[in-house]
Each structure stands twice: as C-alpha cells, then as structure tokens.
Tab-separated table of C-alpha atoms in Angstrom:
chain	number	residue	atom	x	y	z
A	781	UNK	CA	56.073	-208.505	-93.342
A	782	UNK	CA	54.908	-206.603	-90.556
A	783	UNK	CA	52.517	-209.426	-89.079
A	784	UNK	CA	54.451	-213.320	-88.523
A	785	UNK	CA	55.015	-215.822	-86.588
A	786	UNK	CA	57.723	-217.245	-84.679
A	787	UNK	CA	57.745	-220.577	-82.926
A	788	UNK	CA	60.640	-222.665	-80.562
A	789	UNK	CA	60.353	-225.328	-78.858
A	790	UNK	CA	62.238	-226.783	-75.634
A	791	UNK	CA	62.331	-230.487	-74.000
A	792	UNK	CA	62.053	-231.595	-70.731
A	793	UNK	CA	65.304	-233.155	-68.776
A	794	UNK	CA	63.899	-236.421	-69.661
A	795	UNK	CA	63.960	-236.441	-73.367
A	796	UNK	CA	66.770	-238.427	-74.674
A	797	UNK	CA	69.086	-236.271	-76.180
A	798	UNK	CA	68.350	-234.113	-73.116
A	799	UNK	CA	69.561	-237.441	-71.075
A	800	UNK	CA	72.828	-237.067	-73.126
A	801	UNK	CA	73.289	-233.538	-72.807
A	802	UNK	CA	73.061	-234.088	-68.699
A	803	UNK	CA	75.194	-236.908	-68.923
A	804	UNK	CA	78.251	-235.037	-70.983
A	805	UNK	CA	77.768	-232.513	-68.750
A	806	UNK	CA	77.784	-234.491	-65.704
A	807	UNK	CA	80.970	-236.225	-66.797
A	808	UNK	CA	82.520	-232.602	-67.103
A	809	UNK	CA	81.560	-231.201	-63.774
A	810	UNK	CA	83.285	-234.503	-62.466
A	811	UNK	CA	86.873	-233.456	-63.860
A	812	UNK	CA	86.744	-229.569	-63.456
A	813	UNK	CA	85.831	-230.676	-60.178
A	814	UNK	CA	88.691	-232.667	-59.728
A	815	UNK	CA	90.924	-231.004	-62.461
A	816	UNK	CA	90.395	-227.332	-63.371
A	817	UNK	CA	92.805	-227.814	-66.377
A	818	UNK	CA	91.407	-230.808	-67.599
A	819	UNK	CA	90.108	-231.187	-71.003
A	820	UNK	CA	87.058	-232.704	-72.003
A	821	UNK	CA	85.415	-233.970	-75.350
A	822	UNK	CA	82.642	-235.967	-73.798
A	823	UNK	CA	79.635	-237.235	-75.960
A	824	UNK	CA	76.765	-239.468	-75.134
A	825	UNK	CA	74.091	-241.978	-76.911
A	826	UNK	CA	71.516	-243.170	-75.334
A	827	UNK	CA	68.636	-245.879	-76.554
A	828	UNK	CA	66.457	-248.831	-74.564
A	829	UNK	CA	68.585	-249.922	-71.704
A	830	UNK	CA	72.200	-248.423	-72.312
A	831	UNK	CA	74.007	-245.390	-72.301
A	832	UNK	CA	77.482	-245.366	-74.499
A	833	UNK	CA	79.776	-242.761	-73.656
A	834	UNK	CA	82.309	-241.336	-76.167
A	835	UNK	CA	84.908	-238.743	-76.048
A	836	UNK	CA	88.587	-237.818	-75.500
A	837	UNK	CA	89.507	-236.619	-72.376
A	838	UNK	CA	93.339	-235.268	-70.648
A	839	UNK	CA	93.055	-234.835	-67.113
A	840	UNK	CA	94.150	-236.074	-63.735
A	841	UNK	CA	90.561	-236.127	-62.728
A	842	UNK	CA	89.226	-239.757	-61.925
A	843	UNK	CA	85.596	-240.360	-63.542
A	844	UNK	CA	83.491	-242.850	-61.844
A	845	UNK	CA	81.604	-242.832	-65.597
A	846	UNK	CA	78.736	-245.425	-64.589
A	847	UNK	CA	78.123	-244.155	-61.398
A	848	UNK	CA	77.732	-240.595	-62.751
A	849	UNK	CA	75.730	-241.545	-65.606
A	850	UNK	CA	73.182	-243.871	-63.264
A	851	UNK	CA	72.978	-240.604	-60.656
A	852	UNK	CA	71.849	-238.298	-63.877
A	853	UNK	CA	69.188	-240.998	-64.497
A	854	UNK	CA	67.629	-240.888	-61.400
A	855	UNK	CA	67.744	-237.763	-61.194
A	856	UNK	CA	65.989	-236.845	-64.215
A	857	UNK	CA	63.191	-239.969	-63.131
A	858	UNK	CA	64.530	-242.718	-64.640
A	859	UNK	CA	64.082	-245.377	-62.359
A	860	UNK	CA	61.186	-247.886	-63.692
A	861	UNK	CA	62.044	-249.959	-66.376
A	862	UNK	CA	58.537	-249.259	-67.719
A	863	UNK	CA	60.158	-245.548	-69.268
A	864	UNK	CA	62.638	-247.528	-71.275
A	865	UNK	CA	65.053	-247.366	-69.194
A	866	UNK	CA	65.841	-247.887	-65.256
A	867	UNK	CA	68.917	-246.280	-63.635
A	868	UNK	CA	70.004	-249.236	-61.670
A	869	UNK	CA	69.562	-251.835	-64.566
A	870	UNK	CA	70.761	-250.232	-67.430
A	871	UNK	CA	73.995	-251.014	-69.753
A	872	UNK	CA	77.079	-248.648	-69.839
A	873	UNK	CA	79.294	-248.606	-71.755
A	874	UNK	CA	82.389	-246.021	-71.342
A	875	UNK	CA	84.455	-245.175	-74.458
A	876	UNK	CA	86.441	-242.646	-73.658
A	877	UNK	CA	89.967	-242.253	-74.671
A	878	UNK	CA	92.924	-239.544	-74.526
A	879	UNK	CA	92.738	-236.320	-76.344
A	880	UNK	CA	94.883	-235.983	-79.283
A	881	UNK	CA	98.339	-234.378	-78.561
A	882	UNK	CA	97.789	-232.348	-81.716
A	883	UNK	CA	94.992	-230.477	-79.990
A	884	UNK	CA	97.041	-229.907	-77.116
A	885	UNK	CA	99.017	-227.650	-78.985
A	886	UNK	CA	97.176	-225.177	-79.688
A	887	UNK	CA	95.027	-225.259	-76.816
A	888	UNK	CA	97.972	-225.287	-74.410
A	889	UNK	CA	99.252	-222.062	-75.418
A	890	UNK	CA	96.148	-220.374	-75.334
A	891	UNK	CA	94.642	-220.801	-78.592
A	892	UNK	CA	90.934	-221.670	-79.631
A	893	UNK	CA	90.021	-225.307	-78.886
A	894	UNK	CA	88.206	-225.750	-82.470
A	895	UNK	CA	87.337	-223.446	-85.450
A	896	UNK	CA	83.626	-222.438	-85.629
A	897	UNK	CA	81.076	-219.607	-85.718
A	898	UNK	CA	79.374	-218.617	-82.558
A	899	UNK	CA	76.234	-216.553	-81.505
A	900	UNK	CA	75.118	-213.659	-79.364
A	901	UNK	CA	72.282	-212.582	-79.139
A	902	UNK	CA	69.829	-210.118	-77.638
A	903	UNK	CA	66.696	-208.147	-77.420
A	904	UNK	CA	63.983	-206.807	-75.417
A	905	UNK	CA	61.019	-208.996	-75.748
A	906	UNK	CA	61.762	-210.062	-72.231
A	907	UNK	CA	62.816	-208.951	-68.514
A	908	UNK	CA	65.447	-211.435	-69.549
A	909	UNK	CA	66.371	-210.034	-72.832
A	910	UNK	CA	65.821	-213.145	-74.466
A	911	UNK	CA	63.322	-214.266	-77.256
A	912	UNK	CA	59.474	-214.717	-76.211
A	913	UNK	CA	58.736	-217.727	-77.936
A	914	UNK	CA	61.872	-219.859	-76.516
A	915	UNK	CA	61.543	-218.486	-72.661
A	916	UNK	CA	57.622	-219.402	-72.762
A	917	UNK	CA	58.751	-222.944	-74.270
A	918	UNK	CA	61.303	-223.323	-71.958
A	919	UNK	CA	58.756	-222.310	-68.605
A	920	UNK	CA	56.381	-225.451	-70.248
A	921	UNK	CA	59.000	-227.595	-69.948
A	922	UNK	CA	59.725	-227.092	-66.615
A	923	UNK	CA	56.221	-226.877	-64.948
A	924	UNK	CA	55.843	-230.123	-66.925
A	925	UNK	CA	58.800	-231.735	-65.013
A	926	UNK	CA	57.739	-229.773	-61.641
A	927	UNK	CA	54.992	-231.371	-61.985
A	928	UNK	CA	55.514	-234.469	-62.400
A	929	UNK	CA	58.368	-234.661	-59.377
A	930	UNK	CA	56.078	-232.837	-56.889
A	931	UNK	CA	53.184	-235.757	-57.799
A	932	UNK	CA	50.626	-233.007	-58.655
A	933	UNK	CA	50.309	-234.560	-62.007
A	934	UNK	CA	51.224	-238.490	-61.211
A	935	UNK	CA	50.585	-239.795	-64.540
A	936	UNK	CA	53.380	-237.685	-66.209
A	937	UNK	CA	56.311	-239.477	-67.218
A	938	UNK	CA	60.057	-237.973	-67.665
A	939	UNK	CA	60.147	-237.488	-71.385
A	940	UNK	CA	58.068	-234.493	-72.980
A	941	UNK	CA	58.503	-231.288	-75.404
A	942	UNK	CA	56.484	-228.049	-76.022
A	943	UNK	CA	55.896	-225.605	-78.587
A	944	UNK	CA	55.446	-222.210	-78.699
A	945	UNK	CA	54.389	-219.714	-81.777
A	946	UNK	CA	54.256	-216.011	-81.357
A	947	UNK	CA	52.809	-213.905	-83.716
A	948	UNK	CA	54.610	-210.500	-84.074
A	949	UNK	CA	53.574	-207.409	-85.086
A	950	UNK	CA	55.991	-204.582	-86.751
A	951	UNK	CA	58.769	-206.824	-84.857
A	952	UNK	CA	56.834	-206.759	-81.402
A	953	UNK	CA	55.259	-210.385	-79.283
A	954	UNK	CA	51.287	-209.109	-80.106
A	955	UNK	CA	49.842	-212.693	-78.942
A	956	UNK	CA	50.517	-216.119	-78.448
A	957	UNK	CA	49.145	-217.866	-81.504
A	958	UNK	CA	49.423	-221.682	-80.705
A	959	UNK	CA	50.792	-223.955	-77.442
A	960	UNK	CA	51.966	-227.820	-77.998
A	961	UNK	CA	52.630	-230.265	-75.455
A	962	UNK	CA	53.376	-233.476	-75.916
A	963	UNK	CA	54.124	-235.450	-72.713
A	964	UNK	CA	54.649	-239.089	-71.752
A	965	UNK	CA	51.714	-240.055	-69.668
A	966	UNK	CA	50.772	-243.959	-67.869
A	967	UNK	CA	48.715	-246.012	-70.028
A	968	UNK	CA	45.276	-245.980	-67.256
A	969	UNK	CA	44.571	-241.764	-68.139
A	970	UNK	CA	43.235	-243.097	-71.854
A	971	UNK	CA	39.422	-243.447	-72.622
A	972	UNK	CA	37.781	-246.580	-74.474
A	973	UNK	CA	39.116	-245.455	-77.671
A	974	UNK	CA	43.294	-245.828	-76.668
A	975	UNK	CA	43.374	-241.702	-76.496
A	976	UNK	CA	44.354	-239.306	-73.901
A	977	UNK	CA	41.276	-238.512	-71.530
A	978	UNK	CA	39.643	-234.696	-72.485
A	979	UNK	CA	39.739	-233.950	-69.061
A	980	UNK	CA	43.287	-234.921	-68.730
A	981	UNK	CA	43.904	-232.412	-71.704
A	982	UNK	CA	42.397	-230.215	-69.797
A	983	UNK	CA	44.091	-230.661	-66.905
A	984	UNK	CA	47.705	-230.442	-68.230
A	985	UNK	CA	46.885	-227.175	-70.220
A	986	UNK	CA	45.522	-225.672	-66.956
A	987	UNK	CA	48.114	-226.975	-64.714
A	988	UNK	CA	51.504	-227.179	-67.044
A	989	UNK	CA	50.669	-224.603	-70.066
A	990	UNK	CA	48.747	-221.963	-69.463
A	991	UNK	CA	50.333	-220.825	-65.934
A	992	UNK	CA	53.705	-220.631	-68.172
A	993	UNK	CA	51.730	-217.924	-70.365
A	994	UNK	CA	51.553	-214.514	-70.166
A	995	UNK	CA	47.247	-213.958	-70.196
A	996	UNK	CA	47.213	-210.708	-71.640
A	997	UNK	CA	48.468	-212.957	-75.044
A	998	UNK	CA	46.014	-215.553	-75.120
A	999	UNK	CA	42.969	-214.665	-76.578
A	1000	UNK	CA	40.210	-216.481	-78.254
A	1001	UNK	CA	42.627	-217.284	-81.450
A	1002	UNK	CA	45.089	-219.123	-79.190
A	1003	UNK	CA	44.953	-222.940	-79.768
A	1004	UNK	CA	46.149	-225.394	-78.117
A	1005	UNK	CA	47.428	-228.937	-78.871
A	1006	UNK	CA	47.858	-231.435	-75.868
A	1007	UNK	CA	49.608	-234.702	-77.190
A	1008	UNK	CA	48.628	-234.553	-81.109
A	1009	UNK	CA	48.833	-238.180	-81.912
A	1010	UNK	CA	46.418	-239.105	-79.172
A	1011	UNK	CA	48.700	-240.450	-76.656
A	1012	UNK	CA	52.178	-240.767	-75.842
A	1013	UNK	CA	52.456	-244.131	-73.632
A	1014	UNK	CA	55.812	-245.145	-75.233
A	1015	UNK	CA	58.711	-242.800	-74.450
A	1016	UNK	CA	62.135	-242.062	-73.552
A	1017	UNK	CA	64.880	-244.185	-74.500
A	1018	UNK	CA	62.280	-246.661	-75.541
A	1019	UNK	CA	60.716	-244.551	-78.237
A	1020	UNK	CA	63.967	-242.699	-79.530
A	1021	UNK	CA	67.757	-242.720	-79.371
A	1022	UNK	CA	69.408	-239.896	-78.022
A	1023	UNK	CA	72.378	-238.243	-78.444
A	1024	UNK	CA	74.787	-234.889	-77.130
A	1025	UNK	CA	74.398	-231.714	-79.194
A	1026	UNK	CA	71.385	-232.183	-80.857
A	1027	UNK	CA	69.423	-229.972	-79.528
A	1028	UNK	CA	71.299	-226.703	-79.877
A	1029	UNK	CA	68.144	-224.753	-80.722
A	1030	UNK	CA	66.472	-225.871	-77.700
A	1031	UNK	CA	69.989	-224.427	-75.857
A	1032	UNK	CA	70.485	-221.434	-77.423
A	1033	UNK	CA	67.596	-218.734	-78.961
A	1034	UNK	CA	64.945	-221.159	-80.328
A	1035	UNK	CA	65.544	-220.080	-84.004
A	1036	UNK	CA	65.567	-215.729	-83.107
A	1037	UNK	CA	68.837	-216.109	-84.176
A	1038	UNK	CA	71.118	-218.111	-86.456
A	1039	UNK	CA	73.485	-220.497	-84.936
A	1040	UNK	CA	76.933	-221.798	-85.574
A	1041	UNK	CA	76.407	-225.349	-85.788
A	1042	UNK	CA	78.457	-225.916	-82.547
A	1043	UNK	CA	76.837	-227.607	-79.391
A	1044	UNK	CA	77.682	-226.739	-75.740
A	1045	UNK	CA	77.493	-229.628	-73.551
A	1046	UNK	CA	80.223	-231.832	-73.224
A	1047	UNK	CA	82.981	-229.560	-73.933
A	1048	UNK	CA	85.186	-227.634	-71.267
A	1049	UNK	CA	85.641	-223.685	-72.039
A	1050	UNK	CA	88.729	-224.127	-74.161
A	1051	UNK	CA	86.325	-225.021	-76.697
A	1052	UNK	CA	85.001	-221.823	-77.982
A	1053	UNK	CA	82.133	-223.661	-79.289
A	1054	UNK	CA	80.899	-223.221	-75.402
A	1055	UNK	CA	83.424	-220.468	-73.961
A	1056	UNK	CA	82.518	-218.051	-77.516
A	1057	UNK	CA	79.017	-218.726	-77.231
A	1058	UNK	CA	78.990	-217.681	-73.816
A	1059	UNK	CA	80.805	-214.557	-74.113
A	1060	UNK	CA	78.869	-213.455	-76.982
A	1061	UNK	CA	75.696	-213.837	-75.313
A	1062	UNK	CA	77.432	-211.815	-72.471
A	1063	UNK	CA	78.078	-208.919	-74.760
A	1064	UNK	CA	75.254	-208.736	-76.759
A	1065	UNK	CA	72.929	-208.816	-73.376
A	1066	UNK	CA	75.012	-206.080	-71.682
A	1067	UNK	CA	74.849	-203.573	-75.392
A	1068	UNK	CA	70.876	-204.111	-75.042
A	1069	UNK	CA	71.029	-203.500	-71.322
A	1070	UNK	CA	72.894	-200.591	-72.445
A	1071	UNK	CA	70.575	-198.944	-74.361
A	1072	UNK	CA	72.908	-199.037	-77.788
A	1073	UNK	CA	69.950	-200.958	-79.708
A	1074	UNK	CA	66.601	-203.030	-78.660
A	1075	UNK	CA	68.300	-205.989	-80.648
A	1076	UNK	CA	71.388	-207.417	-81.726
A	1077	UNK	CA	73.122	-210.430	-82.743
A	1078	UNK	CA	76.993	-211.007	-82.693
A	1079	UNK	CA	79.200	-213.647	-84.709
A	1080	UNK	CA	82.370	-214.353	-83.818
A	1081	UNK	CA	84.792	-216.647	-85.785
A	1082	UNK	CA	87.857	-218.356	-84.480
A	1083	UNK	CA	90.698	-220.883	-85.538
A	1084	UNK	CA	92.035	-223.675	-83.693
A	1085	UNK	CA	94.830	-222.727	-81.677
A	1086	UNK	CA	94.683	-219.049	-82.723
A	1087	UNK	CA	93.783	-217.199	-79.864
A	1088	UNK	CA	91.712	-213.874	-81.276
A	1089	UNK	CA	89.058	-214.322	-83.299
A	1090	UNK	CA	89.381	-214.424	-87.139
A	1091	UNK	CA	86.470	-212.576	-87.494
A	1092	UNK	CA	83.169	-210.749	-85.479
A	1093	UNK	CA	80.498	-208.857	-87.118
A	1094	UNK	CA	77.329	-207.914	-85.468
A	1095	UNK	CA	73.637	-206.805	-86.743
A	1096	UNK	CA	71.060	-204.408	-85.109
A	1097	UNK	CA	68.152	-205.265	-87.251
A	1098	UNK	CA	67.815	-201.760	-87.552
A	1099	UNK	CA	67.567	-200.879	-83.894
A	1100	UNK	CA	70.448	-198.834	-83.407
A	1101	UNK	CA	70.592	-195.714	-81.064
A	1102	UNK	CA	74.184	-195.175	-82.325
A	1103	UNK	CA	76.131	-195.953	-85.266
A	1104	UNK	CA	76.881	-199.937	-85.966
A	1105	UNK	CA	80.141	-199.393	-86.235
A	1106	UNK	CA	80.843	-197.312	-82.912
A	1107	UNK	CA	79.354	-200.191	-81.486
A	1108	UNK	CA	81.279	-202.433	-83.375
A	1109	UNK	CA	84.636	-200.161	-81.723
A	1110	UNK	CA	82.782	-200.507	-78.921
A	1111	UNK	CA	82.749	-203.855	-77.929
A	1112	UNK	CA	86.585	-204.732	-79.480
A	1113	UNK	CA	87.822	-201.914	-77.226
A	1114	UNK	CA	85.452	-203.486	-74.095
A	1115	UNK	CA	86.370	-207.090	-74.297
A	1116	UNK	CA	88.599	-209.612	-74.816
A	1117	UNK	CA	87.701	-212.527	-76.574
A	1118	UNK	CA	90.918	-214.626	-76.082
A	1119	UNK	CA	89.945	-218.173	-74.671
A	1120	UNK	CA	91.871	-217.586	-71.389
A	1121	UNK	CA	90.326	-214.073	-71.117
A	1122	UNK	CA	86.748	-215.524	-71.502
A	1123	UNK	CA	87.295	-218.317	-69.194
A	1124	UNK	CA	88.829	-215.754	-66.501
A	1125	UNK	CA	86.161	-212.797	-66.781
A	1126	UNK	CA	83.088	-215.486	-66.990
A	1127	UNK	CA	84.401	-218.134	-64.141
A	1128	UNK	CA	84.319	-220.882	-66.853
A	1129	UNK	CA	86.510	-223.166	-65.024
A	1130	UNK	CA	84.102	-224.416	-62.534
A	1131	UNK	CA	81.340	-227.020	-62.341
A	1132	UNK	CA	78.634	-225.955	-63.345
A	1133	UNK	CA	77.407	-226.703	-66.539
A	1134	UNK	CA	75.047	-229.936	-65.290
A	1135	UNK	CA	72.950	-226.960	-64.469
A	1136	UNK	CA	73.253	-225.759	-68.069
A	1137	UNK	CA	72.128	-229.113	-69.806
A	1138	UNK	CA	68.605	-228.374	-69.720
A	1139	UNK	CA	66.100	-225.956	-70.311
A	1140	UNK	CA	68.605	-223.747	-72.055
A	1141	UNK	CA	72.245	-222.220	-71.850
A	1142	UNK	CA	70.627	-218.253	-71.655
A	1143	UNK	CA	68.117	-216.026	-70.324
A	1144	UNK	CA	68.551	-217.959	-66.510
A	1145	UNK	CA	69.413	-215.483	-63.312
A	1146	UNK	CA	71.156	-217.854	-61.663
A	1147	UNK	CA	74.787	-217.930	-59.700
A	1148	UNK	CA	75.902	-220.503	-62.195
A	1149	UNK	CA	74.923	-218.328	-65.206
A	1150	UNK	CA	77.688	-215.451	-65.090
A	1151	UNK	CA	77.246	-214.686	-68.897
A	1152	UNK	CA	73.668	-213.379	-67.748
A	1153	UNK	CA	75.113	-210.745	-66.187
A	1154	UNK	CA	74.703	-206.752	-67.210
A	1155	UNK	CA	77.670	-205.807	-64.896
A	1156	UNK	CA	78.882	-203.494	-67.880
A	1157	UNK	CA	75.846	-202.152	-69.343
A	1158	UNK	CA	76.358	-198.923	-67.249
A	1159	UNK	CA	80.495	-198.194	-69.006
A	1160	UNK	CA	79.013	-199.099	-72.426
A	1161	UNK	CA	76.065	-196.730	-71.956
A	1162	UNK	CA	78.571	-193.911	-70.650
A	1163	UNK	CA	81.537	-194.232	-73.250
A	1164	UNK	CA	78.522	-194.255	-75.874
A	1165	UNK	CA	77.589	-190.942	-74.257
A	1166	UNK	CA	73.587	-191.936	-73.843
C-alpha cells in the first residue's frame, strides 16, 4: 500500500501500570544506588488503596520499599483519596524475596540474565530518529501532566492516555489523521447532561494536543476525540489495576516495530531484556545517523547465562545505501553485545531508570539516556566508505 495509517499511543505517569512501572523502577534506583552489583527482579500491582510489590532481589542494598513506593505516589499526584488512591493512606504490601542461586550462575560469570528477543530500531521520521506517531503520543502525554502540575489546567487529574494515527504516504508521515485524549478530569467541568463541557474539549485540545502537533500535518481531515465516553471522573487505581511491563509498546516504538515480549522496568542491566534492548536501539540509531539506511530494525537473541547472542539479524525495509550484509559485518565487527560489555559502554549500572519509567525508554536527549547517543555514527559512516 502506498497510502496507511499508523497509530501509538502513550500514558501519562499517572496511569496505573505507569504507577508500577515508576515504582519497579524506583525500587531499582534504590539498590544500584546503594549496590552497583545488585540484582533486581522487581514487579509491581497496583489497584484502589494498595500497592503489592513482588520480585527477587540479591543485594546488600537496604530498600525502604514503602517509603519509596509512597514518594513515587506523590510524585506522580497521588495524594487525594478522591483519585483512588492517596500516598499517605494507602496499603503496601512488600513481597520480595532472594533471587534464585540458579540464576546466579549464569549471570555471575557474565552470561545473559534471561533468554529473549530484543529490538532496535530506527528511522528518520524524526530529529530523534524515532517513529512519528509514538513521539507525538508521547509529547500529549506530557503537556497533559505539565499541565496539570503547573495548575494551568486544574481540573486534570493524574491518570490519562493519548492516541495518535499518522497516515503515510510511499512510507513518509504526510498528515496527522486523528488525535485521542482521554484524561481524568473533577466531576464540576460536566454540563447538565453528566458529559465533559464543549468548551473544556476545547480547551484541552488547544492547550494539551494541538501544541504537541506539528501544524503543517493537521489539516481539515484531522479529527479529534477528547474523552470518547463523555467523561472520565473515575480513574486511576480506582478504575483499573495496574501492573509492571504492560505497557511495553508505550516504552518502546509504539507498534513501528515488532517487539520481543520482554519489559524494561524493574530489571537491572544483567537482564538483557533491558541491557539488549538498549544496546540495540543504540546501534540501530547510530547506522541511521550514519547514513547506511533511512530505516532499520535489529533482533538480537540471547540465552541465559550465555554471554553472546545466539542470534541477530537486522532489516532495512529496503532503505539500504550499502549492502545488508556489510552492514550486518558492520555492526558485529563495531560492537560487543556481551552483557558486561553493554553495561560498561552504555553506563547501565547507575540510577537512572526512574527517569525511564515513563513516557518511553527511546527517542529522549537526556544525560540519563546514553543509548540515544550517535557518538559512532561518524566510524560507521567512514569504514562504510560514504
């Protein structure tokens, strides 16, 4: 097809299994803070009034679990009852127990942390070299939240998703062809008939949706969808469980590309699910920085406690400037894709990845973000002579 349409979407920090996410995350940053080495396997659930946190952990590190998990809360908003849930008031339970000794050794000597498939990807539809459609979903998202925190739009509450489809022409953004946002609002911005006031429609397209747009691709065709149901009073915890790794979509490339199954948060970087992910993205940025192709995605396959991947293959849709499989030679004779070598060349063991838990693992130019970096675009473009 040479005309279609792509659409992601992306939650705010206050969506439940975005509360987990933080939380896993949080718990993580605690013992690499404390314990570099440590290993963590840290899951969270989250539904009206408690958060239950799961997970096997082997460090020296010591985890002040309910006091982390109340600071995410506020942090995120959570601190009226009304939402569901309060961060002072609220049930936790901590789960954790030791990591299996089995895992330990694989892991100690250097080997994967779990077997899996993981993703890099690529491409140029943005300064970023991320997907359009995810990057606009994720900029909703957070002018929703920035919003809300700054008391521009008072009536916002902490939970809330968006939706953005692109249409595409010949493989190219052409025009945005539909925004969604659905956001947890107070009960007192509804008319006489229970549904979210027009002009507060209005005023959350003009103030959270369309400033996250680029103009030249809305056009008269563009519609827009503001809280579908009518009105989203009920949210949060109170409307929906939550739970770590389900939204790996949201995290990664918004459907652009396929996806191993794995999640991210939670996990420390011996767990290639986050490490392999991360490194991938690395490479496959810094071969479209390059100029080998406008596009690529990379798979890479490990086993536990094998150190070198099983298995990578990559795919230029076509995009190539050279030969797949010089790239192919390319990148095996550029990197090393050894847990310890990722963790080392990325700065893995550091915490950092509370910052990750929201509004997506890629296409972010921040410190934190060292897989973001093109630092070798300029050796891959010279050893592929271009």
């Amino acid at each position: 097809m040479n005309r279609y349409l792509l659409a992601s979407e992306s939650v705010t920090e206050g969506h439940p299994d975005k509360i987990c996410d933080q939380v896993s995350d949080a718990i993580l940053d605690e013992v690499v803070r404390q314990d570099p080495n440590g290993r963590v396997a840290c899951d969270s659930f989250v539904s009206l009034g408690m958060v239950v946190v799961g997970g096997q952990l082997r460090t020296t590190a010591q985890v002040d679990v309910a006091n982390t998990v109340r600071r995410v809360l506020k942090d995120i908003g959570y601190t009226d009852i009304h939402y569901g849930i309060d961060h002072e008031t609220c049930a936790v339970l901590n789960a954790i127990g030791p990591q299996s000794p089995d895992i330990a050794l694989g892991v100690d000597t250097g080997g994967a942390g779990d077997q899996g498939l993981m993703i890099g990807y690529a491409c140029r539809e943005t300064e970023q070299l991320m997907p359009l459609p995810i990057m606009l979903a994720h900029k909703v998202c957070r002018q929703l939240a920035e919003l809300r925190k700054s008391g521009q739009l008072p009536y916002l509450g902490p939970d809330g998703k968006s939706q953005v489809c692109v249409e595409y022409d010949n493989g190219r953004p052409a025009r945005i062809d539909s925004l969604v946002i659905s956001c947890q609002h107070s009960a007192d911005v509804l008319d006489e008939d229970g549904r979210l006031r027009e002009s507060v429609r209005q005023e959350i397209i003009h103030k959270a949706g369309l400033p996250a747009l680029d103009p030249a691709m809305v056009d008269a065709g563009t519609r827009f969808f503001v809280n579908p149901t009518g009105k989203f009073v009920i949210g949060g915890p109170q409307s929906d469980t939550g739970m770590t790794g389900r939204k790996v979509m949201v995290d990664a490339y918004g459907g652009a590309a396929r996806h191993g199954g794995g999640a991210f948060s939670g996990k420390d970087p011996t767990k290639v699910d986050r490490s392999a992910a991360y490194m991938a993205r690395y490479v496959a940025k810094n071969c479209v920085a390059a100029g080998l192709c406008e596009r690529i995605e990379l798979m890479l396959a490990y086993v536990i406690g094998i150190a070198e991947p099983v298995a990578m293959s990559l795919t230029t849709y076509g995009t190539n400037r050279i030969a797949e499989d010089r790239i192919y030679r390319l990148i095996r004779d550029s990197f090393d894709f050894r847990p310890r070598a990722m963790i080392e060349r990325l700065d893995l063991l550091r915490p950092i990845y509370l910052r990750t838990a929201a509004y997506g693992h890629f296409g972010r130019n921040e410190p934190e973000f060292t897989w973001e970096r093109t630092d070798c675009a300029a050796a891959l473009a010279r050893k592929a002579g271009l």
